Coordinates of C-alpha atoms and ligand atoms in Angstrom, one line a residue:
X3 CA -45.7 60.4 -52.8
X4 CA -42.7 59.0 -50.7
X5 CA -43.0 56.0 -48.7
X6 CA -40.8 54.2 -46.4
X7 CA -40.2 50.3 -47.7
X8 CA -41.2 49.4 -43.9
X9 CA -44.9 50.9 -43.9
X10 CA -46.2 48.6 -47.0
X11 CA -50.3 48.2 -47.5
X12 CA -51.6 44.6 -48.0
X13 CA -49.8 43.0 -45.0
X14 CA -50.4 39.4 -45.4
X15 CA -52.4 39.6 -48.2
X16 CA -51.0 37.8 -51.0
X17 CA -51.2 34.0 -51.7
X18 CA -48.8 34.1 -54.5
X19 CA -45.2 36.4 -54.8
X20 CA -42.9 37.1 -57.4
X21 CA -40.0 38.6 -56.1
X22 CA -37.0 39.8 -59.1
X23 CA -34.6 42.8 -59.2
X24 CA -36.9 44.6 -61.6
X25 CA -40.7 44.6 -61.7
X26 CA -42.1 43.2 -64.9
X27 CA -42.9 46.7 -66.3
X28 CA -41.1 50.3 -68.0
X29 CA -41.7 53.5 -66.9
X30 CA -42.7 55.6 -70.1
X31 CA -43.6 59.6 -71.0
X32 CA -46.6 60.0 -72.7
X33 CA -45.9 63.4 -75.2
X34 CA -47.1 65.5 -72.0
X35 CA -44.6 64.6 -70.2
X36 CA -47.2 62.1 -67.9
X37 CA -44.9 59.2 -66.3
X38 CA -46.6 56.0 -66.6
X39 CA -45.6 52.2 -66.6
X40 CA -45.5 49.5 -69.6
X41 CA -45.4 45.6 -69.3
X42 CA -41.9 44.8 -70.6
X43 CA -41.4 42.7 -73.4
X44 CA -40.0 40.0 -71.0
X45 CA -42.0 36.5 -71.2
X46 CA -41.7 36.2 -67.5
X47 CA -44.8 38.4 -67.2
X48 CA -46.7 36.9 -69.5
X49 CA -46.1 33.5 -68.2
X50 CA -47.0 34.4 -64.5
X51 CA -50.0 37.0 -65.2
X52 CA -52.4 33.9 -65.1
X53 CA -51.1 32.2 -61.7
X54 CA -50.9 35.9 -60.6
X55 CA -54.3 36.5 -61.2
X56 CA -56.0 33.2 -59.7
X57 CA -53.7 33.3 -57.1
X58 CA -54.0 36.4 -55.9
X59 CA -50.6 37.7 -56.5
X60 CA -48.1 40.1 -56.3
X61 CA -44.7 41.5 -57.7
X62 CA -42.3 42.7 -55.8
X63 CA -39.1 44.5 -57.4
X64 CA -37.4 47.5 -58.7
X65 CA -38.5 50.3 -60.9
X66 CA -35.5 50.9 -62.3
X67 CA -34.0 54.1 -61.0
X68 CA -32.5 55.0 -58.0
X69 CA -34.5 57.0 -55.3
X70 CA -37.9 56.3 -56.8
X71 CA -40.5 56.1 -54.2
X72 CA -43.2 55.0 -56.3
X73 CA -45.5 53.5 -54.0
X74 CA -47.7 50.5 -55.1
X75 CA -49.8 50.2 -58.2
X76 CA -51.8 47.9 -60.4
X77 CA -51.0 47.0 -63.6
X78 CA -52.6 45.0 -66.2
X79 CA -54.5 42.9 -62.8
X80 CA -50.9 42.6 -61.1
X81 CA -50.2 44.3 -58.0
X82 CA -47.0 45.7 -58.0
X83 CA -44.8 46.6 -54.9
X84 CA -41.8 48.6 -55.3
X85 CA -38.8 48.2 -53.9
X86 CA -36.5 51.4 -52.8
X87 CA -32.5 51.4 -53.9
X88 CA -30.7 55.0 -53.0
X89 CA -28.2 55.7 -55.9
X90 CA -25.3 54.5 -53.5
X91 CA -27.3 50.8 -53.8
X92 CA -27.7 50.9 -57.1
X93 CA -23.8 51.6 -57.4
X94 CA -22.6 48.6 -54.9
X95 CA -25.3 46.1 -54.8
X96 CA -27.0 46.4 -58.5
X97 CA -23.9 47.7 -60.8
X98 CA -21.3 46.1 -58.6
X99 CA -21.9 42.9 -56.5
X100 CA -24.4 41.9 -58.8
X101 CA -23.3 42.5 -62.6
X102 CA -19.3 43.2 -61.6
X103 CA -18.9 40.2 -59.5
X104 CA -21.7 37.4 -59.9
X105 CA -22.5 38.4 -63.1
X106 CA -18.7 37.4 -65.0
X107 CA -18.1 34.8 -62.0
X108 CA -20.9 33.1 -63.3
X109 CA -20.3 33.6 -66.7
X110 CA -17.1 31.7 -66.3
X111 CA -15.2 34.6 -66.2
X112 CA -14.8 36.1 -69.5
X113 CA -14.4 39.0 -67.8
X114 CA -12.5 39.6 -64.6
X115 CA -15.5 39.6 -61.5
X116 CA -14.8 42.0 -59.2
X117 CA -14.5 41.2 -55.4
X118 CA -15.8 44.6 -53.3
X119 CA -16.5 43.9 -49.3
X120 CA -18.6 47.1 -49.5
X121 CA -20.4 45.9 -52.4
X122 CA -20.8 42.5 -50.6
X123 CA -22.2 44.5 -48.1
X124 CA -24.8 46.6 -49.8
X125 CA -26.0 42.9 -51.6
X126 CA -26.9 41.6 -48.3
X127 CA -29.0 44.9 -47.0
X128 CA -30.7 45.1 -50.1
X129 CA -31.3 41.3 -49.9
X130 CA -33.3 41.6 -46.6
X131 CA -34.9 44.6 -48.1
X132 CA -36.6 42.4 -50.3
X133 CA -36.8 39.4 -48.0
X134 CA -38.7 41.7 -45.3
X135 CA -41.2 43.2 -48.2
X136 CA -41.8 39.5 -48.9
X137 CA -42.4 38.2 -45.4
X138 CA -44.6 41.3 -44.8
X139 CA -47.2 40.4 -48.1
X140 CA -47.1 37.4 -48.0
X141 CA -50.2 35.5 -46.4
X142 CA -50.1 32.4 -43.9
X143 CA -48.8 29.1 -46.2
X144 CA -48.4 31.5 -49.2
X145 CA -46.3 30.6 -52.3
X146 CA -43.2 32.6 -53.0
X147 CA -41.3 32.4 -56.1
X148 CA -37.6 34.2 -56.2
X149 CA -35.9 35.0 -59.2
X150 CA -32.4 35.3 -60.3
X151 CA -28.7 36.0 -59.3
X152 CA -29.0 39.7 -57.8
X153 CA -31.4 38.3 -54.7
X154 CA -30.1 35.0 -53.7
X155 CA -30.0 35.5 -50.4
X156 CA -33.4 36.0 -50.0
X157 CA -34.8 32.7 -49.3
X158 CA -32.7 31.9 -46.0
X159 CA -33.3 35.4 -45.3
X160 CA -37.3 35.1 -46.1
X161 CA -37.6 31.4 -44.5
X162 CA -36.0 32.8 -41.1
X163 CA -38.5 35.5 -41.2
X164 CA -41.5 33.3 -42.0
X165 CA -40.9 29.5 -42.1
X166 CA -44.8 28.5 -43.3
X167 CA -44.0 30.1 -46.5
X168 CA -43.5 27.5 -49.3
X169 CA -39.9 29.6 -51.2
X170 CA -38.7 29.0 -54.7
X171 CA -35.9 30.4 -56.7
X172 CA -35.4 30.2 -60.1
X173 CA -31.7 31.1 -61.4
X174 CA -32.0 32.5 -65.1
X175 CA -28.3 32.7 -65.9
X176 CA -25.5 29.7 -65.6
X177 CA -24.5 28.6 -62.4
X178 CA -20.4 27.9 -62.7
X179 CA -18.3 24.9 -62.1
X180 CA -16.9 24.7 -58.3
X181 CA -13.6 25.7 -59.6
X182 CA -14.5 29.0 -60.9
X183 CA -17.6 29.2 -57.9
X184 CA -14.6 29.1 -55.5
X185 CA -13.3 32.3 -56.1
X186 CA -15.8 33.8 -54.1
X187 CA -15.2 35.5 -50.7
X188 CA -18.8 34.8 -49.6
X189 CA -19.4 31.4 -51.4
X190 CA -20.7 29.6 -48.1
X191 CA -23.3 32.3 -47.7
X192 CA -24.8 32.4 -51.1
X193 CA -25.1 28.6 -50.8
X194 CA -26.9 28.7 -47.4
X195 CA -28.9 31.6 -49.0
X196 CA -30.1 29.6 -51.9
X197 CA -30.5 26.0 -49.6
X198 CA -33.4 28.7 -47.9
X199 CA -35.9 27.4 -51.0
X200 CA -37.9 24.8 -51.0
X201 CA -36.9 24.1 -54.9
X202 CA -34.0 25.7 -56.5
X203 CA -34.6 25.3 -60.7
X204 CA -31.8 25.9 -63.3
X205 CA -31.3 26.1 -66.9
X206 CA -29.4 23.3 -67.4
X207 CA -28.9 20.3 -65.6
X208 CA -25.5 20.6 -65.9
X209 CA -25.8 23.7 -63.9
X210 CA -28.0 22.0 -61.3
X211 CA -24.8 19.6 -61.0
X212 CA -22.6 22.4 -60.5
X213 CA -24.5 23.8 -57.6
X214 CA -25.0 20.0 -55.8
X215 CA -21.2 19.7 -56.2
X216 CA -20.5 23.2 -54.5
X217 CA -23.2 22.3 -51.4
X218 CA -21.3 18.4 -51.3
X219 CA -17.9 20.6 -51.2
X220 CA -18.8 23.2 -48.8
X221 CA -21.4 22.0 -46.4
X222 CA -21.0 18.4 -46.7
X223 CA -24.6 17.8 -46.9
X224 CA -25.8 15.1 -48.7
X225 CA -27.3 15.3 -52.0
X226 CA -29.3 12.1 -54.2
X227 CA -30.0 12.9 -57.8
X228 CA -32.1 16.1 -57.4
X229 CA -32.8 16.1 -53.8
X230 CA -30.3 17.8 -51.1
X231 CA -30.7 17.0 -47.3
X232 CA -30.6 19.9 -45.7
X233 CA -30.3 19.9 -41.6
X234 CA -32.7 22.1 -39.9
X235 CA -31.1 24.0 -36.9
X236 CA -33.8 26.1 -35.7
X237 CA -36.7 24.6 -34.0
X238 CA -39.2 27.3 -35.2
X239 CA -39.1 26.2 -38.5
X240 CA -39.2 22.5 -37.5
X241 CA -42.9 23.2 -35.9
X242 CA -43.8 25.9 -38.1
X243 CA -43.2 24.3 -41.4
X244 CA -45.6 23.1 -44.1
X245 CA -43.0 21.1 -45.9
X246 CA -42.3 17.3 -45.1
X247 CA -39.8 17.4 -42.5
X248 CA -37.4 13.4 -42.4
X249 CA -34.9 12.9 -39.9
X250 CA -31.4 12.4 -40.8
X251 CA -29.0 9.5 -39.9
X252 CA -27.4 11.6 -37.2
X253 CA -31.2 12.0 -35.8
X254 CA -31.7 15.4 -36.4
X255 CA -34.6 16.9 -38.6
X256 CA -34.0 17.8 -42.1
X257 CA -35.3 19.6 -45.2
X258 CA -35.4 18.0 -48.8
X259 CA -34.7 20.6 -51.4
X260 CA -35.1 19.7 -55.0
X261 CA -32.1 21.1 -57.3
X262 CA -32.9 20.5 -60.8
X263 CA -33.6 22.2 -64.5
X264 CA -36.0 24.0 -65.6
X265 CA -35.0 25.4 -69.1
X266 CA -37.0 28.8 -69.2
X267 CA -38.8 29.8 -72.7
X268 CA -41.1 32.1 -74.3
X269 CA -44.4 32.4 -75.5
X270 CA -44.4 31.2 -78.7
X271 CA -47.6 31.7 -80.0
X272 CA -47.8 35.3 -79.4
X273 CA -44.6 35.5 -81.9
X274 CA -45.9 33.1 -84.7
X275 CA -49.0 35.4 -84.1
X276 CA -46.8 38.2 -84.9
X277 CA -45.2 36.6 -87.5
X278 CA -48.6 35.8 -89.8
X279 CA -49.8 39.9 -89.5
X280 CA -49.5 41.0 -93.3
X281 CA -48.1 44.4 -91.9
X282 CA -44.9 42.8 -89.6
X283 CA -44.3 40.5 -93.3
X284 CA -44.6 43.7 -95.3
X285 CA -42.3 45.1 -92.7
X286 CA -39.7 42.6 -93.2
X287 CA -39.5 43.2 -96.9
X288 CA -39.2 46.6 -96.5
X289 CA -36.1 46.0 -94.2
X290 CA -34.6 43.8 -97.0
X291 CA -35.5 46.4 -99.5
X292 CA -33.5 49.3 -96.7
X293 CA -30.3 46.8 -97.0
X294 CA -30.1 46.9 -100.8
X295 CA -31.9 43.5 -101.5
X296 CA -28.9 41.3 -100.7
X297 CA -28.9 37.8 -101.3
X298 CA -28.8 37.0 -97.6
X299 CA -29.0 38.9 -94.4
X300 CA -27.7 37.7 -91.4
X301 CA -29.3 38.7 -88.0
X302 CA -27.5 39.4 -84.8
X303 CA -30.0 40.1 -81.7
X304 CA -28.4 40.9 -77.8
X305 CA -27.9 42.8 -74.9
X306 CA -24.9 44.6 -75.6
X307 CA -23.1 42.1 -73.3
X308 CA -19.4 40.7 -73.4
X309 CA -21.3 37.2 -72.8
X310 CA -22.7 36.9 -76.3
X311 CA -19.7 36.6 -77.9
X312 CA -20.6 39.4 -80.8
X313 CA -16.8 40.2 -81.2
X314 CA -16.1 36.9 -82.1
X315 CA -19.1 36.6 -84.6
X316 CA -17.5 39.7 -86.1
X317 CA -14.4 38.6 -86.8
X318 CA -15.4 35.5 -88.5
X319 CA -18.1 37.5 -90.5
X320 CA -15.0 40.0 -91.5
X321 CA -12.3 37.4 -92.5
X322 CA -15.4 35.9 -95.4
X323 CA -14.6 39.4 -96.4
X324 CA -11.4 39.8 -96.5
X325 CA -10.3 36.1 -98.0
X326 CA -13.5 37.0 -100.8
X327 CA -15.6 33.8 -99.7
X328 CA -18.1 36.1 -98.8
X329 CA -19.3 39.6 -101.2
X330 CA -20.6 42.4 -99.4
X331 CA -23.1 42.9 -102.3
X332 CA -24.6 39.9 -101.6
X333 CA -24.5 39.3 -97.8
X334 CA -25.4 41.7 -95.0
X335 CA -25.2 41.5 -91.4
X336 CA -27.5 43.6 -89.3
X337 CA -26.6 43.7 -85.8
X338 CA -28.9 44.9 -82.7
X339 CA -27.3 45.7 -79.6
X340 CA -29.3 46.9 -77.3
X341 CA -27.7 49.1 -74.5
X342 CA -27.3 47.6 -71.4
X343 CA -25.4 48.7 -68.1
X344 CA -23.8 51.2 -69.1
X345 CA -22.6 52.8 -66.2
X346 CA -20.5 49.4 -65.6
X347 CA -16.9 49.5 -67.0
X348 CA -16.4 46.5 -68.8
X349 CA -19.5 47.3 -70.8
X350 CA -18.2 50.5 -71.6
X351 CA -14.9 49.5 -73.0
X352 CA -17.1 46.4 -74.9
X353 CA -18.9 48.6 -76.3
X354 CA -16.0 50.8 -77.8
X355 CA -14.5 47.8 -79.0
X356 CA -17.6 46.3 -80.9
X357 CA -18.4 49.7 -82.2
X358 CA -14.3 50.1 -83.3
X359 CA -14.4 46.4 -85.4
X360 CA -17.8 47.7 -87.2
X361 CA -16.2 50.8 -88.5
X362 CA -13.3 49.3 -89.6
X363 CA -15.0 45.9 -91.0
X364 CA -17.3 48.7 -92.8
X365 CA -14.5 50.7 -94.0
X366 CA -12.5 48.0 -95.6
X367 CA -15.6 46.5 -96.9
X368 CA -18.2 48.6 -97.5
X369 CA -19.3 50.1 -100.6
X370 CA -21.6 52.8 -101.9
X371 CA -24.6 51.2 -101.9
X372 CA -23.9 48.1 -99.9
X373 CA -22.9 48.4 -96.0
X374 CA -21.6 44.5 -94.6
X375 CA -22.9 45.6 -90.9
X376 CA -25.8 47.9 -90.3
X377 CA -24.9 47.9 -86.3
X378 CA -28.4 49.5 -84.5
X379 CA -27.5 50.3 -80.5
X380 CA -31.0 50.3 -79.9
X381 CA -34.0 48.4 -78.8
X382 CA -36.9 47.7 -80.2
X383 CA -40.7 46.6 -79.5
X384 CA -41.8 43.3 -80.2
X385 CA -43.0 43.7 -83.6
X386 CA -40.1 45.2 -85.0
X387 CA -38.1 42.0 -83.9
X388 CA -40.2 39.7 -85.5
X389 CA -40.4 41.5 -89.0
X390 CA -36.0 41.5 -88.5
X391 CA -36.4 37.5 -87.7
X392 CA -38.4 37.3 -90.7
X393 CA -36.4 38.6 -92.9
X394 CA -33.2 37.2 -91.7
X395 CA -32.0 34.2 -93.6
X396 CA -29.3 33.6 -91.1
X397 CA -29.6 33.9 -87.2
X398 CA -26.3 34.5 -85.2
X399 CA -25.9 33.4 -81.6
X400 CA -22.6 33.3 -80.7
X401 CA -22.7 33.5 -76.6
X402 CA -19.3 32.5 -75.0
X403 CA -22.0 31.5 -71.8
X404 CA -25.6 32.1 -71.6
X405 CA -28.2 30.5 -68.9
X406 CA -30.6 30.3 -72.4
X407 CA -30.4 32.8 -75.1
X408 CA -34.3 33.5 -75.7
X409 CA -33.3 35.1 -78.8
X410 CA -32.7 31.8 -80.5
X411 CA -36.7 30.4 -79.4
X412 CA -37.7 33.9 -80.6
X413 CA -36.3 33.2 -83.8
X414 CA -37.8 29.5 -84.0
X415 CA -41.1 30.4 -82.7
X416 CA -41.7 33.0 -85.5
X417 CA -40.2 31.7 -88.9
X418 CA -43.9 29.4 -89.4
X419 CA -42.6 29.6 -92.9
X420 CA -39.7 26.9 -91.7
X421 CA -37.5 29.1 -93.7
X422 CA -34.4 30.7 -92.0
X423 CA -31.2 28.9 -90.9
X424 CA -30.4 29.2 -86.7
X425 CA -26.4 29.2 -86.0
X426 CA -26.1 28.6 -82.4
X427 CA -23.2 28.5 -79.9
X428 CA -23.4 25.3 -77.6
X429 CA -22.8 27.6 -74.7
X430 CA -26.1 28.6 -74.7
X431 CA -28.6 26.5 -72.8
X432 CA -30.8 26.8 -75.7
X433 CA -28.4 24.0 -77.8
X434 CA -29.9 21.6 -74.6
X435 CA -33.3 21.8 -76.8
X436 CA -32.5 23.1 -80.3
X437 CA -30.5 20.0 -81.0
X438 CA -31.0 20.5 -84.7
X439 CA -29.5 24.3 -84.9
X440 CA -26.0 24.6 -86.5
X441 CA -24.4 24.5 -83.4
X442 CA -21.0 25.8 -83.3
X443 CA -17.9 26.4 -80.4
X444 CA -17.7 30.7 -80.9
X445 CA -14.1 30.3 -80.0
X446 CA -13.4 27.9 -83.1
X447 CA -13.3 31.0 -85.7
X448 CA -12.4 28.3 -88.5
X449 CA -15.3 26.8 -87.5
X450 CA -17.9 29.3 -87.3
X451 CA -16.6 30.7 -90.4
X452 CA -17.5 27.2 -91.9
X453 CA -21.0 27.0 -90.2
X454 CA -22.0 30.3 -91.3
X455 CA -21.3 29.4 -94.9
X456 CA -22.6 26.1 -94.4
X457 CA -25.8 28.4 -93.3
X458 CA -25.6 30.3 -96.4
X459 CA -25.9 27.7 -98.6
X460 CA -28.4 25.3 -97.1
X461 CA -30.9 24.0 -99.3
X462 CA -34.3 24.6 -98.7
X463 CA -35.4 21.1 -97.6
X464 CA -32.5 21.1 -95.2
X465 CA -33.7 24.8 -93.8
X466 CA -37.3 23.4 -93.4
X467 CA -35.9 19.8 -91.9
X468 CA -34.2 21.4 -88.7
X469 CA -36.5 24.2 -88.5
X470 CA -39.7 22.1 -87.7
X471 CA -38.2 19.6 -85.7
X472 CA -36.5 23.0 -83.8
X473 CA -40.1 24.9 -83.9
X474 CA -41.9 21.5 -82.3
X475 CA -39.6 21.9 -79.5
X476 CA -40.4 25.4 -78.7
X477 CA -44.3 25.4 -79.5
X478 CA -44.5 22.4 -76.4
X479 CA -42.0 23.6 -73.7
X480 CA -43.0 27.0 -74.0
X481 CA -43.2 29.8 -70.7
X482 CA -46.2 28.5 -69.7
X483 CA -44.8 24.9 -69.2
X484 CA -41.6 26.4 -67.5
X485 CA -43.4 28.1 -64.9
X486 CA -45.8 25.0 -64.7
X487 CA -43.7 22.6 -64.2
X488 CA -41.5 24.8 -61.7
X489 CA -44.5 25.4 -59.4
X490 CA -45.6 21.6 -59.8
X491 CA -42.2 21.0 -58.5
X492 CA -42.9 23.5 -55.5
X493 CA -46.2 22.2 -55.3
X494 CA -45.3 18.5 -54.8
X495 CA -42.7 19.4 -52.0
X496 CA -44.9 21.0 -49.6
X497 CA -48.1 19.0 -47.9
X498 CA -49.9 22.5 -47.7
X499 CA -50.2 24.8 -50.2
X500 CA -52.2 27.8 -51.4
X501 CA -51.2 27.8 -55.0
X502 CA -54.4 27.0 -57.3
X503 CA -53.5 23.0 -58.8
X504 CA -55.4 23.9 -61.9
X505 CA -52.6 26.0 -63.2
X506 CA -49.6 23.2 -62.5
X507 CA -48.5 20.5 -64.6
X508 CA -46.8 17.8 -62.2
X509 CA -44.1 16.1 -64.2
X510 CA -44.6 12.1 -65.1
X511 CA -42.7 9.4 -63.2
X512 CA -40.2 9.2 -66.5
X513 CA -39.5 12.6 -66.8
X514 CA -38.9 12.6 -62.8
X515 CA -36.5 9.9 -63.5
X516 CA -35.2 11.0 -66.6
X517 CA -34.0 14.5 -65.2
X518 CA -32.5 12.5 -62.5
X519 CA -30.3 10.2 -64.4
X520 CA -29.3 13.6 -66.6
X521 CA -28.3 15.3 -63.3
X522 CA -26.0 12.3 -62.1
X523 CA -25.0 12.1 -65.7
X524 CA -23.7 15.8 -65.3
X525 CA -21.9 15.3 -62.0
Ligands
G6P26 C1 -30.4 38.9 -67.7 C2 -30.7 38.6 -66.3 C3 -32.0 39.3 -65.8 C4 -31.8 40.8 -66.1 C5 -31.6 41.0 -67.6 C6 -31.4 42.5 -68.0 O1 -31.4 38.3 -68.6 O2 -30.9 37.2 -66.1 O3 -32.1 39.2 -64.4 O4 -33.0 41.5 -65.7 O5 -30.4 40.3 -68.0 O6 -30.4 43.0 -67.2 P1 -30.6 44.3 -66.3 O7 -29.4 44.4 -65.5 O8 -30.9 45.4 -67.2 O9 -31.8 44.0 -65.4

């Protein structure tokens, strides 16, 4: 049944909103042809359903496809709130502005971002789109939590609206240098957008430094550590606010917002859980069995994305063939790429090139019984990754920039056996944590060439040695600590709040300090 965006039930109901481009769940067909939704295999969700629950929450985001008026539903205890796009959105603010322009901007520009006023445009209409469904749900004092690159100027947009509301964003992919952050026509805005939040968390803290150093350069506030002074201009919010308000040297009122990481992860647990059924092992033989039986098989997992650098992993993996350091009867690499964006041009022509260096690496390579790349353009549930973790001896990831890579803790978190070897590129935020990965520069081709065969022939104490130490790191900080510790941070910089305390971690006085020193470290 269709229903305008403006005429949303639950007004002011909700203590606790998520607000991301998509909602947390898939539409499916059942074999009738009955349209329902499943939770994605995201950790987000997972993470959140708890707070959600005792909080009394709600997700606001997009279904997916363009023109859907589904109109709200409850899944799994969640209320979720749809948000409308028309196709000409999805074109200009979803596959342009967002993953055309921020997406390789942020990425440091691997490929050329695209600057579009009309799809500058469209970003800020369907930013107050989202910022209006939020101020309209959202009960007096309520907790709002904004995630990621496509909505960033929702929390100036949401604090105008609604100034008791206590606003955090979360940015899940890299935030750039200023020098590459410069490029763009609206820089200012997005900036003001994001100073809207009470706490702004990244990956990294170097990307936290990154996004002080573009608010020093272009607004000239000031900025200590983790902490940003922001001056308030507009008197409403001074009287309506629940946050601590300090004045400024000048005299006039001002903000603190907290800038600082807050390296996402997954739920581990439900993976090693995975990992220890006797069907998903017996699985992972059987996949090793499908290859041939090689001596090793070496996993690639991603988005189908010119961020993850799988050319470049390619390339090294076919010069071990051709100079014979590597036999395609005893190594195999198996490559899942899922499909991703694939109205947007630069993935097209990525794709064609990935799928043109497979054909001809398996051409020159391959024999009867023994392929060097099963490529699979495809993705796959859960349980089907883990049995492919399993019975990979080698893990590729090779991103030329990545906010995390949750690939590589998905790996970790289910080989309990502490057997497999993790290559990683240090352009992932993961190599922040997984300090005893291979790690490797993806540009260096001599050198990845070397760390894959270095993976190859690990011993099995040295496998097990980096693997626990790695598997520690990701059991403790998992996504239930992320998203603690981000609303603890929340938490601590407003006076009045109506997030439950029981589910929030607040940091100790060392790691306070510690993640401070890191950020002026970074600067
Ligand atoms: C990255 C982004 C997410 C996004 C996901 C899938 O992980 O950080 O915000 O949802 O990619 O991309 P898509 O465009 O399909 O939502």
């Amino acid at each position: 049944m269709p229903s305008s965006d403006s005429s949303a039930p639950f007004p002011g109901e909700f203590d606790f909103v998520v607000v991301s481009n998509r909602l947390p769940v898939d539409r499916i067909t059942d074999d009738d042809g009955n349209p329902s939704f499943r939770t994605s295999p995201g950790g987000l969700v997972t993470a959140l359903e708890p707070v959600m629950r005792e909080a009394d929450g709600a997700w606001i985001g997009w279904t997916g496809s363009a023109d859907d008026h589904t109109e709200p539903f409850e899944h799994d205890g969640v209320h979720l709130i749809p948000v409308h796009l028309t196709a000409d959105e999805v074109e200009k603010y979803y596959e342009g502005f967002s993953n055309d322009t921020l997406w390789p901007l942020y990425h440091d520009v691997i490929a050329p971002p695209a600057y579009h006023r009309e799809w500058w445009e469209s970003y800020v209409v369907v930013n107050q789109r989202f910022a209006d469904r939020a101020a309209e749900l959202a009960s007096e004092g309520a907790t709002v939590w904004v995630q990621d690159y496509q909505l960033q100027l929702v929390p100036k947009m949401l604090r105008e609206l609604r100034p008791d509301l206590t606003i955090g964003f979360f940015n899940h992919i890299p935030f750039p240098a200023y020098g590459i952050y410069s490029q763009l026509p609206w820089r200012t805005q997005i900036i003001e957008g994001l100073l809207g939040a009470d706490v702004i968390g990244f990956q990294r803290t170097a990307d936290a430094g990154n996004f002080s150093r573009a608010v020093r350069r272009l607004l000239g506030y000031q900025t200590k550590g983790t902490v940003i002074d922001v001056p308030i201009e507009d008197e409403a919010e001074v009287s309506g606010s629940s946050r601590r308000i300090t004045t400024g040297r000048d005299g006039r009122p001002m903000r603190a917002v907290v800038a600082r990481s807050f390296p996402i992860s997954i739920d581990a647990a439900s993976y090693e859980q995975l990992a220890r059924r006797p069907d998903i092992q017996a699985r992972a033989r059987e996949i090793r069995e499908g290859l041939g039986n090689p001596k090793v098989v070496m996993l690639g997992v991603d988005r189908l994305d010119y961020t993850k650098g799988i050319g470049h992993r390619l390339k090294a993996f076919g010069e071990l063939l051709a100079d014979g350091t590597v036999d395609v009867e005893d190594v195999t690499l198996v490559q899942v790429a899922s499909p991703s964006r694939e109205r947007v041009t630069a993935y097209q022509q990525l794709r064609d090139e990935i799928e043109l260096t497979v054909g001809r690496i398996n051409g020159d390579y391959g024999t009867i019984s023994h392929t060097a790349i099963s490529y699979l353009h495809h993705g796959y549930p859960r349980e089907e990754m883990v049995a492919l973790y399993l019975a990979a001896d080698v893990m590729l990831v090779t991103a030329l920039r990545d906010g995390m890579n949750l690939v590589a803790k998905e790996y970790v978190a289910s080989r309990f056996d502490n057997g497999g070897v993790l290559v990683l590129s240090e352009f992932a935020g993961a190599s922040d944590e997984l300090r005893t990965a291979l790690r490797v520069n993806p540009h260096d081709i001599e050198g990845l060439k070397e760390a894959v065969l270095q993976a190859i022939d690990m011993p099995a104490s040295e496998r097990a040695r980096r693997m626990r130490a790695m598997r520690k790191r990701v059991q403790e900080y998992d996504v239930a600590r992320w998203s603690s510790s981000f609303l603890s941070a929340l938490t601590s910089s407003s006076d009045d709040l109506a997030l439950p305390k029981s589910t929030v971690r607040t940091p100790t006085r060392s790691e306070a300090r510690a993640e401070e020193r890191a950020v002026e470290e970074a600067r």
